[in-house]
Short mmCIF file of C-alpha atoms and ligand atoms in Angstrom, two decimals:
data_model
loop_
_atom_site.label_atom_id
_atom_site.label_comp_id
_atom_site.label_asym_id
_atom_site.label_seq_id
_atom_site.Cartn_x
_atom_site.Cartn_y
_atom_site.Cartn_z
CA UNK A 1 125.47 -114.89 194.16
CA UNK A 2 123.89 -112.77 196.92
CA UNK A 3 125.30 -112.04 200.19
CA UNK A 4 121.95 -112.06 201.76
CA UNK A 5 121.17 -114.61 204.66
CA UNK A 6 119.27 -117.63 204.19
CA UNK A 7 116.94 -116.43 206.85
CA UNK A 8 115.78 -113.39 204.78
CA UNK A 9 115.69 -115.34 201.59
CA UNK A 10 113.39 -117.84 203.20
CA UNK A 11 110.56 -115.29 203.38
CA UNK A 12 108.40 -113.36 201.11
CA UNK A 13 107.92 -109.83 201.14
CA UNK A 14 104.83 -108.95 203.14
CA UNK A 15 102.02 -109.18 200.27
CA UNK A 16 99.66 -106.58 202.03
CA UNK A 17 102.41 -104.03 202.20
CA UNK A 18 103.64 -104.88 198.73
CA UNK A 19 100.40 -104.34 197.21
CA UNK A 20 99.78 -101.10 199.10
CA UNK A 21 103.07 -99.88 197.79
CA UNK A 22 102.23 -100.81 194.27
CA UNK A 23 98.96 -98.90 194.61
CA UNK A 24 100.84 -95.97 196.08
CA UNK A 25 103.41 -96.04 193.07
CA UNK A 26 100.44 -96.03 190.57
CA UNK A 27 98.86 -92.94 192.48
CA UNK A 28 102.12 -91.25 192.33
CA UNK A 29 102.11 -91.46 188.55
CA UNK A 30 98.71 -89.92 188.31
CA UNK A 31 96.81 -93.12 188.06
CA UNK A 32 93.72 -93.16 189.96
CA UNK A 33 93.75 -96.33 192.13
CA UNK A 34 91.22 -97.30 194.67
CA UNK A 35 93.07 -99.03 197.32
CA UNK A 36 91.15 -101.88 199.13
CA UNK A 37 94.52 -103.86 199.88
CA UNK A 38 95.60 -102.52 203.09
CA UNK A 39 93.77 -103.42 206.05
CA UNK A 40 93.70 -100.07 207.86
CA UNK A 41 90.93 -97.84 209.07
CA UNK A 42 90.00 -94.85 206.71
CA UNK A 43 89.03 -92.98 209.78
CA UNK A 44 91.21 -90.29 211.68
CA UNK A 45 92.44 -91.19 215.09
CA UNK A 46 89.91 -89.74 217.45
CA UNK A 47 90.67 -86.43 218.70
CA UNK A 48 90.92 -86.93 222.23
CA UNK A 49 93.66 -89.22 221.56
CA UNK A 50 95.46 -86.82 219.28
CA UNK A 51 95.12 -84.38 222.18
CA UNK A 52 96.49 -87.00 224.65
CA UNK A 53 99.77 -87.14 222.50
CA UNK A 54 99.96 -83.36 222.09
CA UNK A 55 99.69 -83.00 225.79
CA UNK A 56 102.47 -85.40 226.24
CA UNK A 57 104.78 -83.60 223.99
CA UNK A 58 103.99 -80.10 225.68
CA UNK A 59 104.54 -81.64 229.12
CA UNK A 60 108.07 -82.41 228.01
CA UNK A 61 108.10 -85.40 230.43
CA UNK A 62 108.16 -88.06 227.80
CA UNK A 63 111.15 -87.33 225.70
CA UNK A 64 113.49 -89.94 227.29
CA UNK A 65 113.79 -93.71 226.58
CA UNK A 66 110.53 -95.18 228.06
CA UNK A 67 110.68 -98.46 230.01
CA UNK A 68 111.25 -101.48 227.51
CA UNK A 69 108.01 -103.14 228.36
CA UNK A 70 105.89 -99.81 228.30
CA UNK A 71 105.14 -97.31 230.95
CA UNK A 72 103.80 -98.77 234.07
CA UNK A 73 100.34 -96.66 234.05
CA UNK A 74 99.78 -97.82 230.45
CA UNK A 75 100.48 -101.56 231.50
CA UNK A 76 98.12 -101.11 234.55
CA UNK A 77 95.53 -99.85 232.10
CA UNK A 78 95.86 -102.56 229.66
CA UNK A 79 95.81 -104.98 232.70
CA UNK A 80 92.49 -103.64 233.75
CA UNK A 81 91.19 -103.76 230.24
CA UNK A 82 91.92 -107.29 230.03
CA UNK A 83 90.07 -107.97 233.29
CA UNK A 84 87.09 -105.50 232.51
CA UNK A 85 86.46 -106.38 228.96
CA UNK A 86 87.71 -109.86 228.38
CA UNK A 87 87.81 -111.62 232.06
CA UNK A 88 91.56 -112.20 231.65
CA UNK A 89 93.77 -111.80 234.78
CA UNK A 90 96.96 -110.63 233.44
CA UNK A 91 99.20 -108.49 235.94
CA UNK A 92 101.08 -105.53 234.73
CA UNK A 93 104.18 -107.28 234.82
CA UNK A 94 102.69 -109.79 232.33
CA UNK A 95 101.99 -107.04 229.68
CA UNK A 96 104.74 -106.01 227.10
CA UNK A 97 103.98 -102.91 224.96
CA UNK A 98 105.40 -103.04 221.29
CA UNK A 99 105.66 -101.33 218.14
CA UNK A 100 102.34 -102.69 216.88
CA UNK A 101 100.86 -106.11 217.33
CA UNK A 102 103.05 -107.11 214.57
CA UNK A 103 106.20 -106.77 216.83
CA UNK A 104 104.20 -108.31 219.63
CA UNK A 105 103.76 -111.45 217.90
CA UNK A 106 107.44 -111.48 216.40
CA UNK A 107 108.69 -111.24 220.01
CA UNK A 108 106.72 -114.10 221.13
CA UNK A 109 107.95 -116.35 218.35
CA UNK A 110 111.39 -115.31 218.67
CA UNK A 111 111.04 -115.87 222.54
CA UNK A 112 109.61 -119.39 222.31
CA UNK A 113 110.64 -121.17 219.18
CA UNK A 114 113.73 -123.41 218.69
CA UNK A 115 114.77 -124.79 215.16
CA UNK A 116 112.20 -127.37 214.04
CA UNK A 117 109.53 -126.41 216.58
CA UNK A 118 106.13 -126.62 214.68
CA UNK A 119 103.37 -123.83 215.04
CA UNK A 120 99.92 -124.69 214.13
CA UNK A 121 98.39 -121.92 212.21
CA UNK A 122 94.78 -121.79 211.50
CA UNK A 123 94.31 -120.89 207.91
CA UNK A 124 93.46 -118.63 206.24
CA UNK A 125 95.73 -116.76 208.46
CA UNK A 126 97.10 -113.24 208.66
CA UNK A 127 100.19 -112.75 206.17
CA UNK A 128 103.04 -112.27 208.70
CA UNK A 129 102.18 -115.10 210.92
CA UNK A 130 104.22 -117.74 208.51
CA UNK A 131 107.19 -115.50 207.89
CA UNK A 132 107.81 -114.55 211.67
CA UNK A 133 107.61 -118.46 212.39
CA UNK A 134 110.27 -119.08 209.65
CA UNK A 135 112.52 -116.15 210.97
CA UNK A 136 112.38 -117.70 214.16
CA UNK A 137 113.39 -120.96 212.62
CA UNK A 138 110.18 -122.75 213.47
CA UNK A 139 107.92 -124.53 211.04
CA UNK A 140 104.43 -123.43 210.19
CA UNK A 141 101.79 -126.27 210.10
CA UNK A 142 98.93 -125.19 208.28
CA UNK A 143 95.36 -126.32 209.26
CA UNK A 144 92.73 -125.07 206.81
CA UNK A 145 89.17 -123.84 207.07
CA UNK A 146 87.32 -123.50 203.93
CA UNK A 147 84.35 -121.20 202.91
CA UNK A 148 81.81 -124.03 203.64
CA UNK A 149 82.69 -124.13 207.36
CA UNK A 150 83.06 -120.21 207.47
CA UNK A 151 86.80 -120.61 207.10
CA UNK A 152 87.17 -122.04 210.67
CA UNK A 153 89.25 -124.97 211.03
CA UNK A 154 87.89 -127.50 213.67
CA UNK A 155 89.27 -128.88 216.68
CA UNK A 156 89.46 -132.29 215.18
CA UNK A 157 91.64 -131.04 212.36
CA UNK A 158 93.75 -129.33 215.04
CA UNK A 159 94.03 -132.62 216.79
CA UNK A 160 95.35 -134.28 213.90
CA UNK A 161 98.08 -131.75 213.24
CA UNK A 162 99.53 -131.98 216.79
CA UNK A 163 102.83 -133.83 217.02
CA UNK A 164 105.56 -134.10 219.52
CA UNK A 165 107.20 -131.02 217.91
CA UNK A 166 104.10 -128.85 218.33
CA UNK A 167 105.14 -125.77 220.41
CA UNK A 168 102.31 -123.24 219.79
CA UNK A 169 99.05 -122.62 217.91
CA UNK A 170 98.15 -119.23 216.46
CA UNK A 171 94.89 -117.70 215.08
CA UNK A 172 93.07 -114.36 215.08
CA UNK A 173 89.47 -114.01 215.88
CA UNK A 174 87.87 -111.93 214.60
CA UNK A 175 89.98 -113.09 211.76
CA UNK A 176 92.14 -111.42 209.23
CA UNK A 177 91.54 -112.13 206.33
CA UNK A 178 87.99 -113.88 206.48
CA UNK A 179 86.19 -111.90 209.22
CA UNK A 180 85.23 -115.19 210.98
CA UNK A 181 84.78 -115.20 214.75
CA UNK A 182 85.19 -118.24 216.92
CA UNK A 183 82.44 -118.47 219.46
CA UNK A 184 82.74 -119.80 223.04
CA UNK A 185 81.83 -123.43 222.08
CA UNK A 186 84.38 -123.55 219.25
CA UNK A 187 87.07 -122.06 221.38
CA UNK A 188 86.16 -124.47 223.98
CA UNK A 189 86.48 -127.42 221.57
CA UNK A 190 90.01 -126.30 220.96
CA UNK A 191 90.84 -125.87 224.52
CA UNK A 192 89.56 -129.35 224.95
CA UNK A 193 91.95 -130.65 222.14
CA UNK A 194 94.89 -128.95 223.87
CA UNK A 195 93.93 -130.14 227.43
CA UNK A 196 96.46 -133.06 227.60
CA UNK A 197 99.20 -130.92 225.98
CA UNK A 198 99.80 -128.11 228.38
CA UNK A 199 103.39 -127.45 226.70
CA UNK A 200 101.59 -126.05 223.63
CA UNK A 201 101.36 -122.31 223.81
CA UNK A 202 98.15 -120.57 222.42
CA UNK A 203 98.63 -117.16 220.67
CA UNK A 204 95.34 -115.69 220.55
CA UNK A 205 95.44 -112.47 218.34
CA UNK A 206 92.38 -110.33 219.24
CA UNK A 207 93.36 -107.14 217.48
CA UNK A 208 89.94 -106.85 215.71
CA UNK A 209 88.01 -107.40 219.09
CA UNK A 210 86.28 -103.78 218.72
CA UNK A 211 85.13 -104.62 215.11
CA UNK A 212 82.69 -107.39 215.73
CA UNK A 213 79.16 -107.39 214.63
CA UNK A 214 77.92 -110.50 216.04
CA UNK A 215 78.15 -112.12 219.42
CA UNK A 216 80.18 -110.92 222.38
CA UNK A 217 83.87 -111.18 221.87
CA UNK A 218 85.34 -114.33 223.35
CA UNK A 219 88.93 -114.97 224.59
CA UNK A 220 90.29 -118.55 224.69
CA UNK A 221 92.36 -117.44 227.70
CA UNK A 222 89.18 -117.41 229.76
CA UNK A 223 88.56 -121.29 229.43
CA UNK A 224 89.59 -123.42 232.02
CA UNK A 225 93.25 -124.03 232.42
CA UNK A 226 94.01 -121.88 229.38
CA UNK A 227 95.29 -118.53 230.88
CA UNK A 228 98.68 -119.86 232.05
CA UNK A 229 99.61 -120.89 228.49
CA UNK A 230 97.80 -118.31 226.47
CA UNK A 231 99.34 -115.27 225.17
CA UNK A 232 96.75 -112.55 224.15
CA UNK A 233 97.67 -110.21 221.73
CA UNK A 234 95.75 -106.78 221.00
CA UNK A 235 96.61 -103.43 220.04
CA UNK A 236 95.28 -99.84 219.14
CA UNK A 237 95.71 -99.95 215.32
CA UNK A 238 92.20 -101.17 214.41
CA UNK A 239 89.71 -100.32 217.06
CA UNK A 240 91.06 -96.82 217.69
CA UNK A 241 92.19 -96.08 214.11
CA UNK A 242 95.74 -95.78 215.14
CA UNK A 243 97.65 -97.77 212.57
CA UNK A 244 100.38 -95.30 212.38
CA UNK A 245 101.08 -94.75 216.03
CA UNK A 246 102.54 -98.38 216.30
CA UNK A 247 101.17 -99.43 219.62
CA UNK A 248 100.31 -103.14 220.10
CA UNK A 249 100.67 -105.32 223.43
CA UNK A 250 100.47 -108.88 224.77
CA UNK A 251 99.17 -110.05 228.05
CA UNK A 252 101.30 -113.45 228.55
CA UNK A 253 102.39 -115.97 231.17
CA UNK A 254 105.19 -114.16 233.13
CA UNK A 255 107.86 -116.32 231.75
CA UNK A 256 106.90 -115.37 228.22
CA UNK A 257 106.37 -111.75 229.12
CA UNK A 258 109.98 -111.44 230.49
CA UNK A 259 111.51 -113.12 227.47
CA UNK A 260 109.57 -110.91 225.13
CA UNK A 261 110.79 -107.85 227.01
CA UNK A 262 114.32 -109.39 226.81
CA UNK A 263 113.86 -109.72 222.96
CA UNK A 264 112.45 -106.32 222.45
CA UNK A 265 115.28 -104.73 224.89
CA UNK A 266 117.98 -106.05 222.45
CA UNK A 267 116.16 -105.22 219.25
CA UNK A 268 114.08 -102.05 219.57
CA UNK A 269 113.79 -100.97 223.06
CA UNK A 270 110.53 -99.44 224.45
CA UNK A 271 107.70 -98.24 222.09
CA UNK A 272 107.64 -94.46 221.09
CA UNK A 273 106.79 -92.56 224.26
CA UNK A 274 104.25 -90.17 222.88
CA UNK A 275 102.49 -93.02 221.19
CA UNK A 276 102.28 -94.69 224.36
CA UNK A 277 100.68 -91.73 226.00
CA UNK A 278 98.14 -91.50 223.12
CA UNK A 279 97.30 -95.21 223.77
CA UNK A 280 96.66 -94.60 227.53
CA UNK A 281 94.23 -91.80 226.56
CA UNK A 282 92.65 -94.27 224.25
CA UNK A 283 92.16 -96.65 227.17
CA UNK A 284 90.72 -94.18 229.56
CA UNK A 285 88.90 -92.03 227.12
CA UNK A 286 85.25 -92.40 225.57
CA UNK A 287 84.58 -95.43 223.45
CA UNK A 288 81.85 -93.62 221.44
CA UNK A 289 84.42 -92.98 218.39
CA UNK A 290 85.27 -96.75 218.44
CA UNK A 291 81.59 -97.48 218.40
CA UNK A 292 80.80 -95.11 215.66
CA UNK A 293 83.66 -96.52 213.27
CA UNK A 294 82.34 -100.16 214.12
CA UNK A 295 78.83 -99.13 213.17
CA UNK A 296 80.20 -97.51 209.81
CA UNK A 297 82.01 -100.88 209.03
CA UNK A 298 78.87 -102.90 209.66
CA UNK A 299 76.83 -100.67 207.15
CA UNK A 300 79.69 -101.09 204.63
CA UNK A 301 79.79 -104.81 205.29
CA UNK A 302 76.09 -105.12 204.08
CA UNK A 303 76.80 -102.86 201.14
CA UNK A 304 79.69 -104.75 199.96
CA UNK A 305 78.09 -108.16 200.70
CA UNK A 306 75.24 -107.37 198.44
CA UNK A 307 77.42 -106.08 195.74
CA UNK A 308 79.92 -108.80 195.70
CA UNK A 309 77.27 -111.46 195.65
CA UNK A 310 76.04 -109.99 192.30
CA UNK A 311 79.56 -110.60 190.66
CA UNK A 312 79.52 -113.89 188.60
CA UNK A 313 81.86 -116.42 190.10
CA UNK A 314 82.47 -114.80 193.44
CA UNK A 315 81.55 -117.02 196.43
CA UNK A 316 81.15 -114.83 199.41
CA UNK A 317 80.60 -115.57 203.17
CA UNK A 318 79.29 -113.06 205.55
CA UNK A 319 82.26 -111.93 207.77
CA UNK A 320 81.35 -111.52 211.52
CA UNK A 321 84.07 -109.14 212.43
CA UNK A 322 87.25 -107.18 211.21
CA UNK A 323 86.81 -105.19 207.79
CA UNK A 324 87.44 -107.83 205.07
CA UNK A 325 85.77 -110.04 202.42
CA UNK A 326 87.65 -113.09 201.41
CA UNK A 327 85.62 -114.36 198.32
CA UNK A 328 86.71 -117.57 196.71
CA UNK A 329 87.25 -116.78 193.02
CA UNK A 330 88.43 -119.86 191.53
CA UNK A 331 85.89 -119.50 188.81
CA UNK A 332 88.26 -117.09 187.06
CA UNK A 333 91.25 -119.45 187.08
CA UNK A 334 92.25 -120.35 183.32
CA UNK A 335 90.27 -117.57 181.92
CA UNK A 336 91.90 -114.82 179.76
CA UNK A 337 91.64 -111.46 178.12
CA UNK A 338 93.81 -110.78 175.10
CA UNK A 339 97.32 -111.50 176.16
CA UNK A 340 96.50 -111.55 179.88
CA UNK A 341 96.06 -115.23 181.24
CA UNK A 342 94.67 -115.70 184.65
CA UNK A 343 96.49 -118.88 186.08
CA UNK A 344 96.37 -117.77 189.57
CA UNK A 345 94.49 -115.38 191.94
CA UNK A 346 97.76 -113.43 191.97
CA UNK A 347 97.33 -112.75 188.11
CA UNK A 348 93.74 -111.81 188.75
CA UNK A 349 94.65 -109.16 191.45
CA UNK A 350 97.22 -107.66 189.00
CA UNK A 351 94.72 -107.68 186.14
CA UNK A 352 92.22 -105.91 188.46
CA UNK A 353 94.86 -103.60 189.57
CA UNK A 354 95.94 -102.54 186.14
CA UNK A 355 92.28 -102.91 184.35
CA UNK A 356 89.93 -101.91 187.02
CA UNK A 357 92.39 -99.87 189.06
CA UNK A 358 91.55 -101.48 192.28
CA UNK A 359 94.10 -102.98 194.58
CA UNK A 360 93.24 -106.23 196.45
CA UNK A 361 95.55 -108.79 197.84
CA UNK A 362 95.82 -112.48 196.67
CA UNK A 363 94.47 -115.17 198.97
CA UNK A 364 97.81 -116.91 198.40
CA UNK A 365 99.29 -114.64 200.90
CA UNK A 366 96.90 -115.83 203.64
CA UNK A 367 97.18 -119.41 202.83
CA UNK A 368 94.35 -119.73 200.44
CA UNK A 369 95.18 -119.54 196.70
CA UNK A 370 91.62 -119.66 195.67
CA UNK A 371 90.61 -116.50 197.50
CA UNK A 372 91.35 -112.90 197.34
CA UNK A 373 91.02 -110.13 200.10
CA UNK A 374 89.25 -106.93 199.93
CA UNK A 375 89.44 -104.50 202.74
CA UNK A 376 86.29 -102.51 203.08
CA UNK A 377 87.77 -99.92 205.35
CA UNK A 378 86.96 -97.38 202.66
CA UNK A 379 84.10 -94.89 201.99
CA UNK A 380 80.90 -96.29 200.70
CA UNK A 381 81.50 -94.10 197.55
CA UNK A 382 84.86 -95.69 196.84
CA UNK A 383 83.57 -99.28 197.52
CA UNK A 384 80.73 -98.82 195.22
CA UNK A 385 83.03 -97.44 192.54
CA UNK A 386 85.75 -100.02 192.95
CA UNK A 387 83.13 -102.88 192.93
CA UNK A 388 81.65 -101.61 189.76
CA UNK A 389 84.78 -101.25 188.19
CA UNK A 390 85.95 -104.74 189.17
CA UNK A 391 82.60 -106.08 187.73
CA UNK A 392 83.36 -104.67 184.42
CA UNK A 393 86.91 -105.86 184.13
CA UNK A 394 85.89 -109.37 185.38
CA UNK A 395 83.38 -109.61 182.61
CA UNK A 396 86.08 -109.17 180.13
CA UNK A 397 87.63 -112.50 181.21
CA UNK A 398 86.54 -115.61 179.35
N1 PMP B 401 97.46 -109.08 213.77
C1 PMP B 401 96.52 -109.04 212.83
C2 PMP B 401 95.49 -110.22 212.53
C3 PMP B 401 96.44 -107.91 211.80
O1 PMP B 401 95.61 -107.72 210.78
C4 PMP B 401 97.49 -107.04 212.00
C5 PMP B 401 97.45 -105.92 211.08
N2 PMP B 401 97.50 -104.74 211.40
C6 PMP B 401 98.43 -107.18 212.98
C7 PMP B 401 98.36 -108.32 213.92
C8 PMP B 401 99.38 -106.03 213.31
O2 PMP B 401 98.92 -104.88 213.74
P1 PMP B 401 99.63 -103.63 214.20
O3 PMP B 401 99.35 -102.56 213.33
O4 PMP B 401 99.40 -103.31 215.64
O5 PMP B 401 101.11 -103.95 214.11
N1 LIG B 402 97.39 -105.88 209.14
C1 LIG B 402 96.93 -105.20 207.97
C2 LIG B 402 96.61 -105.79 206.64
O1 LIG B 402 96.57 -107.18 206.97
C3 LIG B 402 98.15 -104.04 207.69
C4 LIG B 402 99.27 -104.55 206.81
C5 LIG B 402 100.27 -105.50 207.55
O2 LIG B 402 100.75 -104.88 208.61
O3 LIG B 402 100.61 -106.37 206.88
O4 LIG B 402 96.40 -105.34 205.70
#
């Protein structure tokens, strides 16, 4: 008998973080693992942002509890960013700054879901969405895209999934784990399906906005009638290489922003003061380092695409944004090597971790058990080496 709550027992451990921990453990034992599991930039936070934090520490003005929803000047800068870059009019009082976009999303689910409320999750989806919905006692309803349609669920599929209990819909674009990007037309079709259900809240996770190799980034909140029920999620982790600083935010209808603020006020209070000052520096400073990083990801994307395509049984799409590949690897299911049998992609990822010493994440964690996720936020040298080692290991399976 365990004394743990049903709530915590209802969710799995975060697969991305678990795989990263496993790779770290192996590295600590002296085993050389190439980690392509965790989605995090391999770049350092740009220097001017570091300086912003140092200046804040030295000024001694930022040692006290910050406001729960974030400093007003930061919220004003975010409000201006939404207007300038995305055409979204969220006032500073509609912004809530949190401990990463992860907490931003968790706040929203806790704030809007009642037991049994359904949330449509466009699948493949980022690992934590389903767990967060379950923790808030909601029910995820998965609507899946496949590699044939670039992993993008269609408006028609969404329409079929809507019920009286549908409370919200969530998706990321650019998408983690597939790198797919919804264009304006596709977003328009989704908005059209939701037109008669103004009670359905749209949670648009745009954290990879700045890592987009194709057309201009589009926000669903700019479509007719959508802003008043769209929560736009964004943050600093990816575009500014600030994963460890933990700053994310939402722009939301006022009633949701107030509820997220209330939630955060009871759970964690305002986000780290110094990290917020660094975030403000990021918004006010040069975008050149961000553009430089995006260019590097684009170059690696081409490299990885060409290498993955050559691996027998890897079906690969060309991602338009973020820094992931999400190949379909069902070809390997049922194969074995000695005692090792590959029944699931999870088995395949464990095999590749042990045999090729490359850490990846099983697609099951993202709602597609035939795929695996490879993060290419790593150096070209590491990527080449990792894929060469994977190729050798995979060739052992028959
Ligand atoms: N949304 C998506 C799609 C992500 O990939 C991540 C992972 N970092 C997050 C949200 C959470 O980001 P943060 O580091 O700001 O908590
Ligand atoms: N979002 C990143 C990923 O998907 C970081 C890990 C996490 O927060 O789950 O790998």
